[in-house]
C-alpha positions as semicolon CSV with decimal commas, in nm:
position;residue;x (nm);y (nm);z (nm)
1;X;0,000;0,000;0,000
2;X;0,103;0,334;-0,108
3;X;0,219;0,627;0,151
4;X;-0,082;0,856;-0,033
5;X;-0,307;0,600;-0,053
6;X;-0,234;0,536;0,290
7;X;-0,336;0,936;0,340
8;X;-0,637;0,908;0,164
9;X;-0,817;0,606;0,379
10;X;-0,704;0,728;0,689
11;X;-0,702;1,116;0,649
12;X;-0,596;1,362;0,937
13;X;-0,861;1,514;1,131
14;X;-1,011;1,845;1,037
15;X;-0,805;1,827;0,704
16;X;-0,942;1,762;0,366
17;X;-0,926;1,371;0,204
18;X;-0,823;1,585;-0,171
19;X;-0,633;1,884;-0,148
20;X;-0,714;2,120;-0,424
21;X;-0,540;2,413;-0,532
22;X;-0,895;2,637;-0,529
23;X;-1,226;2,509;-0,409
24;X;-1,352;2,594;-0,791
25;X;-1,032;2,373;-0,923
26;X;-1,179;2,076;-0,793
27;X;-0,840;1,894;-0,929
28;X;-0,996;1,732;-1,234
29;X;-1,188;1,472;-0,937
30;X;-1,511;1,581;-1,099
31;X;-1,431;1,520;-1,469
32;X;-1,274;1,157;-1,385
33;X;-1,568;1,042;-1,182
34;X;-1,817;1,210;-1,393
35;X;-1,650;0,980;-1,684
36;X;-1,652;0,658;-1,514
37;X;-1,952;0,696;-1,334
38;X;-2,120;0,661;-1,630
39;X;-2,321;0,373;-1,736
40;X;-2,127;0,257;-2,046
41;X;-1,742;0,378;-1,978
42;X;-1,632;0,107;-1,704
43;X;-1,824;-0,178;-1,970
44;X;-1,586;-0,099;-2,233
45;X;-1,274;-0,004;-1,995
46;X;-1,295;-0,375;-1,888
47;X;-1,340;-0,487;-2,227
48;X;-1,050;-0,318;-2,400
49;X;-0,834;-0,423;-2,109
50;X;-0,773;-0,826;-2,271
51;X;-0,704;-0,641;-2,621
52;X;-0,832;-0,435;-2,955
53;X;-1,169;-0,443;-3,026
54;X;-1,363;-0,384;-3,347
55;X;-1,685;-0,181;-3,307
56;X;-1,956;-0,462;-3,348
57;X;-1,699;-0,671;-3,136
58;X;-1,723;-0,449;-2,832
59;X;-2,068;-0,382;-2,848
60;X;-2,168;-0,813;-2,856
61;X;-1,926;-0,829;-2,594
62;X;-2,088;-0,542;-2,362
63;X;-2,333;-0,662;-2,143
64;X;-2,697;-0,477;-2,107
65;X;-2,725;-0,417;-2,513
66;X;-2,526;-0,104;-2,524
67;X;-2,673;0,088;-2,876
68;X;-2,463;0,165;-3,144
69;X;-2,519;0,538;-3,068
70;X;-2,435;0,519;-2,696
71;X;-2,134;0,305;-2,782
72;X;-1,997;0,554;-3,011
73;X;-2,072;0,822;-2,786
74;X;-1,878;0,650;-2,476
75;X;-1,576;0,546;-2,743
76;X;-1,539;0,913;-2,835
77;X;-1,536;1,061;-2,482
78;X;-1,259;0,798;-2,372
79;X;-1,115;0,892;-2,660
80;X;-1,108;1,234;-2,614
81;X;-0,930;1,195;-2,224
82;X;-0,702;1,015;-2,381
83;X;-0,782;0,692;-2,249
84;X;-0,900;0,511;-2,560
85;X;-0,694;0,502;-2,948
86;X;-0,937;0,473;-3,233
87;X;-0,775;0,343;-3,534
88;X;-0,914;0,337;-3,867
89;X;-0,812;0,140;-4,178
90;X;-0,889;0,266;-4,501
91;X;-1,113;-0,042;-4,635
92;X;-1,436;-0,037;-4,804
93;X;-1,655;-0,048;-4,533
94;X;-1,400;0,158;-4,337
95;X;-1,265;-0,074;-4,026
96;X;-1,238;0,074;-3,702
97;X;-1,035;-0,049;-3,418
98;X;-1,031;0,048;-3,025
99;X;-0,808;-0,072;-2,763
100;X;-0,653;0,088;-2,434
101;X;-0,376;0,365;-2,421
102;X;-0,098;0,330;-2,202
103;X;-0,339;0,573;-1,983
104;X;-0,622;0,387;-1,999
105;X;-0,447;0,010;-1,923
106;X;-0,313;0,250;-1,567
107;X;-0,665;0,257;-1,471
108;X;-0,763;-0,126;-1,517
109;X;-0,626;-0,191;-1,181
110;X;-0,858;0,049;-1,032
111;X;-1,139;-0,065;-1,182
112;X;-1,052;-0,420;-1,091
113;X;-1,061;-0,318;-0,781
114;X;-1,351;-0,145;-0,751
115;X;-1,534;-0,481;-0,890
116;X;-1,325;-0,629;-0,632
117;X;-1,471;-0,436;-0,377
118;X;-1,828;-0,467;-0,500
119;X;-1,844;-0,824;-0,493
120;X;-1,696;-0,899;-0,191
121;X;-1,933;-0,648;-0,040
122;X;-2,204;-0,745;-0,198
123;X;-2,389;-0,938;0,077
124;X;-2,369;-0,689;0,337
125;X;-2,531;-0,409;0,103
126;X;-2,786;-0,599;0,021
127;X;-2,847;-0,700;0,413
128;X;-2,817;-0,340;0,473
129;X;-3,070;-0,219;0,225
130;X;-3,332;-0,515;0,327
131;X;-3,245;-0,354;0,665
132;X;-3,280;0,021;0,602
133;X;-3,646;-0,083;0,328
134;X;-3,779;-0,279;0,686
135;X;-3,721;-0,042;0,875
136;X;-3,804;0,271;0,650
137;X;-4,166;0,103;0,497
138;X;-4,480;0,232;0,625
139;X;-4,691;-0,059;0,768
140;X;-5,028;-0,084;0,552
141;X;-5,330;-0,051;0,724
142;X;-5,633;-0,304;0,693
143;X;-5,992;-0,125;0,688
């Protein structure tokens, strides 16, 4: 384990978890977050991480029938933070390849273990939400 990722689980007292240089900065958190919080991004992050990927390829291999237009539209905005390469070869149709930059395989870890994470958490959030629905459901009444 890491010295700041030491910091960041067990912050100091009274001090920030992310230290930004102005409170409007945000440090980019916002951007990163709002990118793999997404429905689609993670899907093909996990995807591209065992190797290229043609487009019809990547969308068979997403689970939850991803469209074509939401696939494209997730592609491009990896793309564009520079986490994605799209390569095109000039056939007729045109064939387009898309596999992990050296940025994007550096988050794969992450993501593994945030799935990690989720699974071997998965029984006690769904004890706690049977918990918190009991406890938080009006009883019906019988006329």
């Amino acid at each position: 384990m890491s010295a700041g990722h030491i910091a960041v689980t067990t912050p100091v007292p009274d001090e920030p978890v992310i230290v930004c240089e102005t409170p409007q900065d945000e440090c980019g958190v916002r951007d990163v977050l709002d990118r793999l919080g997404d429905k689609w991004s993670v899907y093909v992050v996990v995807e591209l991480a065992s190797g290229i990927r043609r487009f019809k390829e990547l969308q068979r291999a997403i689970p939850g029938s991803i469209s074509q237009r939401m696939l494209t539209l997730t592609v491009r905005r990896l793309e564009r933070d520079g986490l994605v390469k799209r390569t095109v070869y000039p056939t007729v149709p045109p064939q387009v390849e898309y596999e992990l930059t050296e940025m994007g395989h550096s988050l794969t870890h992450l993501v593994k273990a945030l799935a990690d994470w989720s699974i071997a958490h998965r029984p006690a959030i769904a004890a706690s939400h049977a918990a918190w629905d009991a406890a938080h459901t009006e009883p019906t009444t019988t006329e």
